[in-house]
CSV table of C-alpha atoms and ligand atoms in Angstrom, one decimal:
chain,number,residue,atom,x,y,z
A,185,MET,CA,8.5,39.8,-5.8
A,186,THR,CA,9.4,39.8,-2.0
A,187,ALA,CA,12.9,39.2,-0.6
A,188,PRO,CA,13.7,35.5,-0.1
A,189,GLN,CA,13.1,33.8,3.2
A,190,SER,CA,14.3,30.3,4.0
A,191,THR,CA,11.1,28.3,4.6
A,192,PRO,CA,10.7,25.0,6.5
A,193,ALA,CA,8.7,23.8,3.4
A,194,LEU,CA,12.0,22.8,1.9
A,195,GLY,CA,11.7,19.5,3.6
A,196,SER,CA,14.1,16.8,5.0
A,197,ASN,CA,17.4,17.8,6.4
A,198,ARG,CA,19.1,15.5,3.9
A,199,PHE,CA,18.3,17.9,1.0
A,200,GLY,CA,20.9,20.5,0.1
A,201,ARG,CA,24.6,20.6,-0.6
A,202,SER,CA,25.6,17.9,1.8
A,203,LEU,CA,23.7,15.4,-0.5
A,204,LEU,CA,26.3,16.1,-3.1
A,205,ALA,CA,28.4,13.4,-1.3
A,206,GLU,CA,25.9,10.9,-2.5
A,207,PHE,CA,26.2,12.0,-6.1
A,208,THR,CA,29.0,11.4,-8.6
A,209,LEU,CA,29.1,15.2,-9.2
A,210,GLU,CA,32.2,17.3,-8.5
A,211,ASP,CA,31.6,19.0,-5.2
A,212,THR,CA,33.7,22.1,-5.9
A,213,VAL,CA,31.3,23.1,-8.6
A,214,THR,CA,27.9,24.8,-8.0
A,215,HIS,CA,25.6,22.7,-10.2
A,216,LEU,CA,22.7,24.7,-11.3
A,217,ASN,CA,22.1,22.9,-14.6
A,218,HIS,CA,20.6,19.6,-13.6
A,219,GLY,CA,18.0,20.1,-16.4
A,220,ALA,CA,20.5,19.7,-19.2
A,221,PHE,CA,22.2,16.3,-18.6
A,222,GLY,CA,21.2,15.3,-15.2
A,223,GLY,CA,23.4,14.0,-12.4
A,224,VAL,CA,23.6,10.5,-10.9
A,225,PRO,CA,23.6,9.3,-7.3
A,226,LYS,CA,26.5,7.0,-6.6
A,227,SER,CA,24.2,4.1,-5.7
A,228,VAL,CA,22.6,4.4,-9.2
A,229,ALA,CA,26.0,4.6,-10.9
A,230,ARG,CA,27.0,1.5,-8.9
A,231,ALA,CA,23.9,-0.4,-10.0
A,232,ALA,CA,24.6,0.4,-13.7
A,233,ALA,CA,28.2,-0.8,-13.2
A,234,ARG,CA,27.0,-4.0,-11.6
A,235,TYR,CA,24.8,-4.8,-14.6
A,236,ARG,CA,27.7,-4.1,-16.9
A,237,ARG,CA,30.0,-6.4,-14.9
A,238,GLU,CA,27.5,-9.1,-14.9
A,239,MET,CA,27.2,-8.8,-18.7
A,240,GLU,CA,31.0,-8.9,-19.1
A,241,ARG,CA,31.3,-12.1,-17.0
A,242,ASP,CA,29.1,-14.1,-19.3
A,243,PRO,CA,27.8,-12.0,-22.2
A,244,THR,CA,25.8,-14.9,-23.7
A,245,LEU,CA,24.0,-15.7,-20.5
A,246,PHE,CA,23.3,-12.0,-19.8
A,247,MET,CA,22.0,-11.2,-23.3
A,248,GLU,CA,19.9,-14.4,-23.5
A,249,THR,CA,18.4,-14.4,-20.0
A,250,ARG,CA,18.8,-11.1,-18.3
A,251,PHE,CA,18.8,-8.3,-20.9
A,252,ARG,CA,15.1,-8.2,-21.8
A,253,PRO,CA,13.7,-9.1,-18.4
A,254,LEU,CA,15.7,-6.3,-16.8
A,255,LEU,CA,14.3,-3.8,-19.4
A,256,ARG,CA,10.8,-5.0,-18.7
A,257,ARG,CA,11.4,-4.5,-15.0
A,258,SER,CA,12.4,-0.9,-15.8
A,259,ALA,CA,9.2,-0.5,-17.9
A,260,GLN,CA,7.2,-1.9,-15.0
A,261,ALA,CA,8.8,0.5,-12.5
A,262,LEU,CA,8.1,3.5,-14.9
A,263,GLY,CA,4.6,2.2,-15.3
A,264,GLY,CA,4.1,2.3,-11.6
A,265,LEU,CA,5.4,5.8,-11.5
A,266,MET,CA,3.2,7.1,-14.2
A,267,ASN,CA,0.1,4.9,-13.9
A,268,ALA,CA,0.7,3.1,-17.1
A,269,GLU,CA,0.9,-0.5,-18.3
A,270,ALA,CA,4.5,-1.8,-18.7
A,271,GLU,CA,3.6,-3.1,-22.1
A,272,ASP,CA,2.8,0.4,-23.3
A,273,ILE,CA,6.3,1.6,-22.3
A,274,ALA,CA,9.4,1.1,-24.5
A,275,LEU,CA,12.8,2.0,-23.2
A,276,VAL,CA,14.8,4.3,-25.6
A,277,GLU,CA,18.1,6.0,-25.1
A,278,ASN,CA,16.8,9.5,-25.0
A,279,ALA,CA,13.8,11.7,-25.8
A,280,THR,CA,15.2,12.6,-29.2
A,281,GLN,CA,15.0,8.9,-30.2
A,282,GLY,CA,11.4,8.8,-28.8
A,283,VAL,CA,10.3,11.8,-30.9
A,284,ASN,CA,12.0,10.5,-34.0
A,285,ALA,CA,10.4,7.0,-33.7
A,286,VAL,CA,7.0,8.6,-33.7
A,287,LEU,CA,7.6,11.3,-36.3
A,288,ARG,CA,9.3,9.0,-38.8
A,289,GLY,CA,6.7,6.3,-38.4
A,290,LEU,CA,3.8,8.5,-39.5
A,291,ASP,CA,2.6,8.8,-43.1
A,292,PHE,CA,2.4,12.5,-43.6
A,293,GLY,CA,1.3,14.0,-47.0
A,294,PRO,CA,1.2,17.4,-48.7
A,295,GLY,CA,-1.2,19.6,-46.9
A,296,ASP,CA,-0.7,18.0,-43.5
A,297,GLU,CA,0.4,20.3,-40.7
A,298,ILE,CA,2.7,19.6,-37.8
A,299,VAL,CA,2.3,22.1,-35.0
A,300,ILE,CA,5.2,23.0,-32.9
A,301,THR,CA,6.1,26.2,-31.0
A,302,THR,CA,9.0,28.7,-31.0
A,303,HIS,CA,10.1,27.0,-27.7
A,304,THR,CA,10.2,23.4,-29.2
A,305,TYR,CA,13.6,21.8,-28.6
A,306,ASN,CA,15.9,22.4,-31.5
A,307,ALA,CA,16.6,18.7,-32.1
A,308,VAL,CA,12.9,18.0,-32.2
A,309,ARG,CA,12.3,20.9,-34.6
A,310,ASN,CA,15.0,19.5,-36.9
A,311,ALA,CA,13.3,16.1,-36.8
A,312,ALA,CA,10.0,17.7,-37.7
A,313,LEU,CA,11.6,19.7,-40.5
A,314,TYR,CA,13.3,16.6,-41.9
A,315,VAL,CA,10.0,14.7,-42.0
A,316,ALA,CA,8.2,17.7,-43.5
A,317,ALA,CA,10.8,18.1,-46.2
A,318,ARG,CA,10.4,14.5,-47.3
A,319,THR,CA,6.6,14.3,-47.2
A,320,GLY,CA,5.3,17.8,-48.2
A,321,ALA,CA,3.9,18.4,-44.8
A,322,GLN,CA,4.0,21.9,-43.4
A,323,ILE,CA,5.5,23.0,-40.1
A,324,VAL,CA,3.3,25.5,-38.2
A,325,GLU,CA,5.5,27.2,-35.5
A,326,VAL,CA,3.4,29.0,-33.0
A,327,PRO,CA,5.1,32.0,-31.4
A,328,VAL,CA,5.2,31.8,-27.6
A,329,THR,CA,6.4,35.1,-26.2
A,330,PRO,CA,7.3,35.5,-22.5
A,331,PRO,CA,6.5,37.0,-20.1
A,332,LEU,CA,3.5,34.6,-19.6
A,333,ASP,CA,1.1,34.9,-16.7
A,334,ASP,CA,-2.2,33.6,-18.1
A,335,ALA,CA,-2.6,29.9,-18.9
A,336,ASP,CA,-6.1,30.4,-20.4
A,337,ALA,CA,-4.7,33.0,-22.9
A,338,LEU,CA,-1.8,30.6,-23.8
A,339,VAL,CA,-4.2,27.7,-24.4
A,340,ASP,CA,-6.4,30.0,-26.6
A,341,HIS,CA,-3.4,31.3,-28.4
A,342,ILE,CA,-1.8,27.9,-29.2
A,343,GLY,CA,-5.2,26.3,-29.7
A,344,LYS,CA,-6.0,28.8,-32.6
A,345,HIS,CA,-3.3,27.1,-34.6
A,346,PHE,CA,-5.0,23.6,-34.5
A,347,GLY,CA,-7.3,23.1,-37.4
A,348,PRO,CA,-8.6,20.5,-39.9
A,349,ARG,CA,-5.1,20.2,-41.5
A,350,THR,CA,-3.3,19.6,-38.2
A,351,ARG,CA,-2.1,16.1,-38.4
A,352,LEU,CA,0.2,16.2,-35.4
A,353,ALA,CA,0.8,18.5,-32.5
A,354,ILE,CA,4.1,18.2,-30.7
A,355,LEU,CA,3.7,19.6,-27.3
A,356,ASP,CA,6.4,20.1,-24.7
A,357,HIS,CA,5.5,19.2,-21.1
A,358,VAL,CA,8.3,21.6,-20.0
A,359,THR,CA,9.9,23.8,-22.6
A,360,SER,CA,13.7,23.7,-22.9
A,361,PRO,CA,14.9,27.3,-23.4
A,362,SER,CA,12.3,28.8,-21.2
A,363,ALA,CA,11.5,26.1,-18.6
A,364,ILE,CA,7.8,26.7,-19.0
A,365,VAL,CA,5.4,24.0,-17.7
A,366,LEU,CA,2.8,24.2,-20.4
A,367,PRO,CA,-0.9,23.6,-19.5
A,368,LEU,CA,-0.6,20.2,-21.1
A,369,GLU,CA,-4.0,18.5,-20.6
A,370,ARG,CA,-5.8,21.5,-22.0
A,371,LEU,CA,-3.6,21.8,-25.0
A,372,ILE,CA,-3.9,18.1,-25.7
A,373,ALA,CA,-7.7,18.4,-25.5
A,374,ALA,CA,-7.7,21.3,-27.9
A,375,ALA,CA,-5.5,19.4,-30.4
A,376,LYS,CA,-7.6,16.3,-30.1
A,377,ALA,CA,-10.8,18.4,-30.6
A,378,ALA,CA,-9.4,19.5,-33.9
A,379,GLY,CA,-8.8,15.9,-34.9
A,380,ALA,CA,-5.0,15.9,-34.5
A,381,GLN,CA,-2.8,13.3,-32.9
A,382,VAL,CA,-0.5,14.5,-30.1
A,383,LEU,CA,3.1,13.6,-29.3
A,384,VAL,CA,4.3,15.0,-26.0
A,385,ASP,CA,7.9,15.8,-25.6
A,386,GLY,CA,8.2,15.3,-21.8
A,387,ALA,CA,12.0,15.3,-21.8
A,388,HIS,CA,12.1,17.2,-18.5
A,389,ALA,CA,8.9,16.1,-16.8
A,390,PRO,CA,9.6,12.7,-15.1
A,391,GLY,CA,10.9,13.4,-11.7
A,392,MET,CA,9.8,17.1,-11.9
A,393,LEU,CA,6.1,16.8,-12.3
A,394,ALA,CA,3.4,14.2,-11.4
A,395,ILE,CA,2.5,12.3,-14.6
A,396,ASP,CA,-0.5,10.1,-15.2
A,397,LEU,CA,0.1,9.0,-18.8
A,398,PRO,CA,-3.3,7.5,-19.8
A,399,ALA,CA,-5.1,10.4,-18.2
A,400,LEU,CA,-3.3,13.0,-20.3
A,401,GLY,CA,-5.2,12.0,-23.4
A,402,CYS,CA,-2.2,12.2,-25.8
A,403,ASP,CA,-1.2,9.5,-28.3
A,404,TRP,CA,2.5,9.3,-27.5
A,405,TYR,CA,4.7,10.6,-24.7
A,406,THR,CA,8.4,10.4,-24.5
A,407,GLY,CA,10.4,11.4,-21.4
A,408,ASN,CA,13.9,11.2,-20.1
A,409,CYS,CA,14.9,9.2,-17.1
A,410,HIS,CA,18.4,10.7,-17.2
A,411,LYS,CA,17.3,14.2,-16.3
A,412,TRP,CA,15.2,14.8,-13.2
A,413,LEU,CA,14.7,11.1,-12.4
A,414,MET,CA,18.5,10.7,-11.8
A,415,ALA,CA,19.1,7.6,-14.0
A,416,PRO,CA,22.4,7.3,-15.9
A,417,ARG,CA,22.5,8.9,-19.3
A,418,GLY,CA,21.0,6.7,-22.0
A,419,ALA,CA,17.7,6.0,-20.2
A,420,ALA,CA,14.4,7.3,-21.5
A,421,PHE,CA,11.0,6.0,-22.4
A,422,LEU,CA,8.4,6.2,-25.1
A,423,TRP,CA,4.8,5.5,-24.0
A,424,CYS,CA,2.2,4.7,-26.6
A,425,ALA,CA,-1.6,4.8,-26.2
A,426,PRO,CA,-2.7,1.1,-26.2
A,427,GLY,CA,-4.6,1.1,-29.5
A,428,LEU,CA,-1.6,2.6,-31.4
A,429,ARG,CA,1.1,0.1,-30.2
A,430,ASP,CA,1.1,-2.1,-33.4
A,431,ALA,CA,1.7,0.9,-35.7
A,432,LEU,CA,4.8,2.2,-33.9
A,433,HIS,CA,8.2,0.8,-34.6
A,434,PRO,CA,11.7,1.7,-33.4
A,435,LEU,CA,14.0,3.5,-35.8
A,436,VAL,CA,16.1,0.4,-35.9
A,437,ILE,CA,14.2,-2.8,-37.1
A,438,SER,CA,15.7,-6.0,-35.7
A,439,HIS,CA,14.7,-9.4,-34.4
A,440,GLY,CA,11.6,-8.3,-32.5
A,441,PHE,CA,9.9,-7.0,-35.7
A,442,GLU,CA,6.1,-7.6,-35.5
A,443,GLU,CA,6.5,-9.4,-32.2
A,444,GLY,CA,4.9,-6.5,-30.3
A,445,TYR,CA,5.8,-3.1,-29.2
A,446,ALA,CA,8.0,-4.0,-26.3
A,447,ALA,CA,9.8,-6.8,-28.1
A,448,GLU,CA,10.6,-4.5,-31.0
A,449,PHE,CA,12.0,-1.7,-28.9
A,450,ASP,CA,13.8,-3.9,-26.4
A,451,TRP,CA,16.0,-5.5,-29.0
A,452,ILE,CA,17.4,-3.1,-31.6
A,453,GLY,CA,20.6,-5.0,-31.9
A,454,THR,CA,23.3,-5.9,-29.4
A,455,ARG,CA,24.0,-3.0,-27.1
A,456,ASP,CA,24.8,-2.0,-23.5
A,457,ALA,CA,21.6,-0.9,-21.8
A,458,ALA,CA,23.0,-0.6,-18.2
A,459,ALA,CA,21.6,2.9,-17.9
A,460,GLN,CA,18.1,1.6,-18.7
A,461,HIS,CA,18.5,-1.4,-16.4
A,462,ALA,CA,19.4,1.0,-13.6
A,463,VAL,CA,16.1,2.9,-13.7
A,464,PRO,CA,14.6,1.0,-10.7
A,465,ALA,CA,17.8,1.9,-8.7
A,466,ALA,CA,17.2,5.6,-9.4
A,467,LEU,CA,13.6,5.2,-8.3
A,468,ARG,CA,14.7,3.4,-5.1
A,469,TYR,CA,17.1,6.2,-4.3
A,470,ARG,CA,14.4,8.7,-4.7
A,471,GLU,CA,12.1,6.7,-2.4
A,472,GLN,CA,14.8,6.6,0.2
A,473,LEU,CA,15.1,10.4,0.0
A,474,GLY,CA,11.4,10.7,0.9
A,475,GLY,CA,9.6,9.9,-2.4
A,476,GLU,CA,8.5,11.6,-5.5
A,477,ALA,CA,5.9,14.0,-4.0
A,478,LEU,CA,8.4,15.3,-1.4
A,479,ILE,CA,11.2,15.8,-4.0
A,480,ARG,CA,8.8,17.6,-6.4
A,481,THR,CA,7.5,19.9,-3.7
A,482,ARG,CA,10.9,20.6,-2.2
A,483,ASN,CA,12.5,21.4,-5.5
A,484,ARG,CA,9.7,23.7,-6.6
A,485,ALA,CA,9.8,25.5,-3.3
A,486,LEU,CA,13.5,26.0,-3.7
A,487,ILE,CA,13.3,27.3,-7.3
A,488,LEU,CA,10.7,29.8,-6.2
A,489,GLU,CA,12.9,31.0,-3.4
A,490,ALA,CA,16.0,31.1,-5.7
A,491,SER,CA,14.2,33.2,-8.3
A,492,ALA,CA,13.0,35.6,-5.6
A,493,LEU,CA,16.5,35.9,-4.4
A,494,LEU,CA,17.8,36.7,-7.9
A,495,ALA,CA,15.0,39.2,-8.5
A,496,ALA,CA,15.8,40.9,-5.2
A,497,ARG,CA,19.5,40.9,-5.6
A,498,LEU,CA,20.0,41.6,-9.3
A,499,GLY,CA,16.6,42.7,-10.7
A,500,CYS,CA,16.2,39.5,-12.8
A,501,GLU,CA,12.7,39.0,-14.3
A,502,PRO,CA,11.1,35.5,-14.5
A,503,ALA,CA,9.8,34.3,-17.9
A,504,THR,CA,6.5,33.3,-16.3
A,505,SER,CA,4.4,33.6,-13.3
A,506,ASP,CA,4.7,30.9,-10.6
A,507,ASP,CA,1.9,28.7,-12.1
A,508,PHE,CA,4.1,27.7,-15.0
A,509,VAL,CA,7.0,26.6,-12.8
A,510,GLY,CA,8.3,23.1,-12.0
A,511,SER,CA,11.9,22.7,-10.7
A,512,MET,CA,13.5,25.0,-13.3
A,513,ARG,CA,13.0,28.6,-13.9
A,514,THR,CA,14.2,31.0,-16.6
A,515,MET,CA,15.0,34.5,-15.7
A,516,ALA,CA,16.0,37.5,-17.8
A,517,LEU,CA,19.1,39.4,-16.7
A,518,PRO,CA,18.7,43.2,-16.6
A,519,ALA,CA,19.7,45.2,-19.7
A,520,ARG,CA,23.0,46.3,-18.1
A,521,PHE,CA,24.3,42.7,-18.8
A,522,GLY,CA,24.0,43.4,-22.5
A,523,THR,CA,22.4,41.3,-25.3
A,524,GLY,CA,23.4,38.7,-28.0
A,525,GLU,CA,24.6,35.2,-28.1
A,526,ALA,CA,28.3,36.1,-27.8
A,527,THR,CA,27.7,38.0,-24.6
A,528,ALA,CA,25.6,35.1,-23.2
A,529,ALA,CA,28.3,32.6,-24.2
A,530,ALA,CA,31.1,34.7,-22.6
A,531,LEU,CA,29.1,35.1,-19.4
A,532,HIS,CA,28.4,31.3,-19.2
A,533,GLU,CA,32.1,30.6,-19.6
A,534,LYS,CA,33.1,33.3,-17.1
A,535,LEU,CA,30.8,31.9,-14.4
A,536,ARG,CA,32.2,28.4,-15.0
A,537,ALA,CA,35.8,29.4,-15.2
A,538,GLU,CA,36.0,32.0,-12.5
A,539,SER,CA,33.3,31.0,-10.0
A,540,ALA,CA,32.9,27.2,-10.8
A,541,ILE,CA,29.1,27.8,-11.4
A,542,GLN,CA,27.5,25.6,-14.0
A,543,ILE,CA,24.4,27.4,-15.4
A,544,PRO,CA,23.0,27.8,-18.9
A,545,VAL,CA,23.1,31.4,-20.1
A,546,ARG,CA,21.3,32.0,-23.4
A,547,ALA,CA,20.2,34.9,-25.6
A,548,TRP,CA,16.8,35.0,-27.1
A,549,GLY,CA,14.0,37.5,-27.6
A,550,GLY,CA,16.5,40.4,-27.3
A,551,ARG,CA,17.5,39.4,-23.7
A,552,ILE,CA,19.9,37.2,-21.9
A,553,TRP,CA,18.4,34.5,-19.8
A,554,LEU,CA,19.6,32.3,-17.0
A,555,ARG,CA,17.9,28.8,-16.7
A,556,LEU,CA,18.0,27.8,-13.1
A,557,SER,CA,17.6,24.2,-11.9
A,558,ALA,CA,16.8,23.1,-8.4
A,559,GLN,CA,17.7,19.5,-7.6
A,560,VAL,CA,17.8,17.7,-4.3
A,561,TYR,CA,21.5,18.6,-3.8
A,562,ASN,CA,20.9,22.4,-4.3
A,563,GLU,CA,20.2,24.9,-1.6
A,564,LEU,CA,19.5,28.6,-1.5
A,565,ASP,CA,23.2,29.4,-0.9
A,566,ASP,CA,24.0,28.0,-4.4
A,567,TYR,CA,21.8,30.8,-5.9
A,568,ALA,CA,23.3,33.4,-3.6
A,569,ARG,CA,26.7,32.4,-4.9
A,570,LEU,CA,25.4,33.0,-8.4
A,571,ALA,CA,24.0,36.4,-7.4
A,572,ASP,CA,27.4,37.2,-5.8
A,573,ALA,CA,29.3,36.2,-9.0
A,574,LEU,CA,26.9,38.2,-11.2
A,575,SER,CA,27.1,41.3,-8.9
A,576,ASP,CA,30.8,41.4,-9.6
A,577,GLN,CA,30.2,41.6,-13.4
B,872,PLP,C1,12.3,19.8,-24.3
B,872,PLP,C2,13.4,18.8,-24.7
B,872,PLP,N1,13.2,17.9,-25.6
B,872,PLP,C3,14.1,17.0,-26.0
B,872,PLP,C4,15.3,17.0,-25.4
B,872,PLP,C5,16.4,16.0,-25.8
B,872,PLP,O1,16.8,15.2,-24.8
B,872,PLP,P1,17.9,14.1,-25.2
B,872,PLP,O2,19.1,14.9,-25.6
B,872,PLP,O3,18.0,13.4,-23.9
B,872,PLP,O4,17.3,13.3,-26.3
B,872,PLP,C6,15.6,18.0,-24.4
B,872,PLP,C7,17.0,18.1,-23.9
B,872,PLP,O5,17.3,18.9,-23.1
B,872,PLP,C8,14.6,18.9,-24.1
B,872,PLP,O6,14.9,19.9,-23.2
């Protein structure tokens, strides 16, 4: 990897640390972990607060006349973003709920196989294990072992585990521990060719990758709006292929039962859905920054520069080649940093406490890994600060 250069490809002058003033984030902290719990522009936080105030002024009027239309407006906006019909999109609180709604609604039986990978998010793995334990289905966990540099080989390797018993494949769009953008369309095609249904865990993808939901060919897709799309926490969606809508129900059955997919998911009892109502405000903010394509391109360019910087300064090694990268990247620290979960946890805490750097540090596969995020408010200096702090270790 060559030494980092600052390239003009990084886009509008508004990107970078000065944008932190438009976010609710603490500006004395170097935020390199957008991928975990997001971060919200002030205009979006204000929009959510306005919906909440409106609700509190006249709860009956709001719940009876505004609650559902505002949710449908959010579904419409998400549909516009991902080329989908609003009626195929349900708002849920988070990707974990989306995954659970699908998994727990399917009738698995003994002999059925649910395929996941060793990089499946732990909460999702737990939900699959829960369902398997109650139905006699088997979990097939495909080992995925970085470093990865060959998408064809990865598709072949995972694809070998799809067979006549595969009832469901749960495929990440972007893996959590390793930030790998999987070759999703080809994996979906391989699973479908084996006769399996496919649930995509796209927790990280909206706002990071271009998504055309119907074109993917999967059966269900869940994604968070509260990560890369910059909506408040508690905003996510579950998309369902049109023919499957009537068979999918929320985990909570309420008034909307059998009144259609959207009606069932929109009303799961009285609740505050201000985060979901504020999704269009998040999309408007992103438009104002230059739009989805520019944000995606700029963040990817930045993460590539950032990883080159860490490779040059510290000898960090990326988990994958560039073709598997969105706006996060996982890099292994050199052996001198040690191994094991306790070492990783201590390093994470030290970076936060002594250098005010927020970054996930995890141990897996015998190495310690940094997961870098690049969001619009980050700039190359943020990663240089990380390299400085790690050079002092
Ligand atoms: C791949 C993946 N799936 C699911 C989730 C769960 O997201 P949430 O906690 O919003 O449900 C995450 C969270 O980071 C994730 O990375």
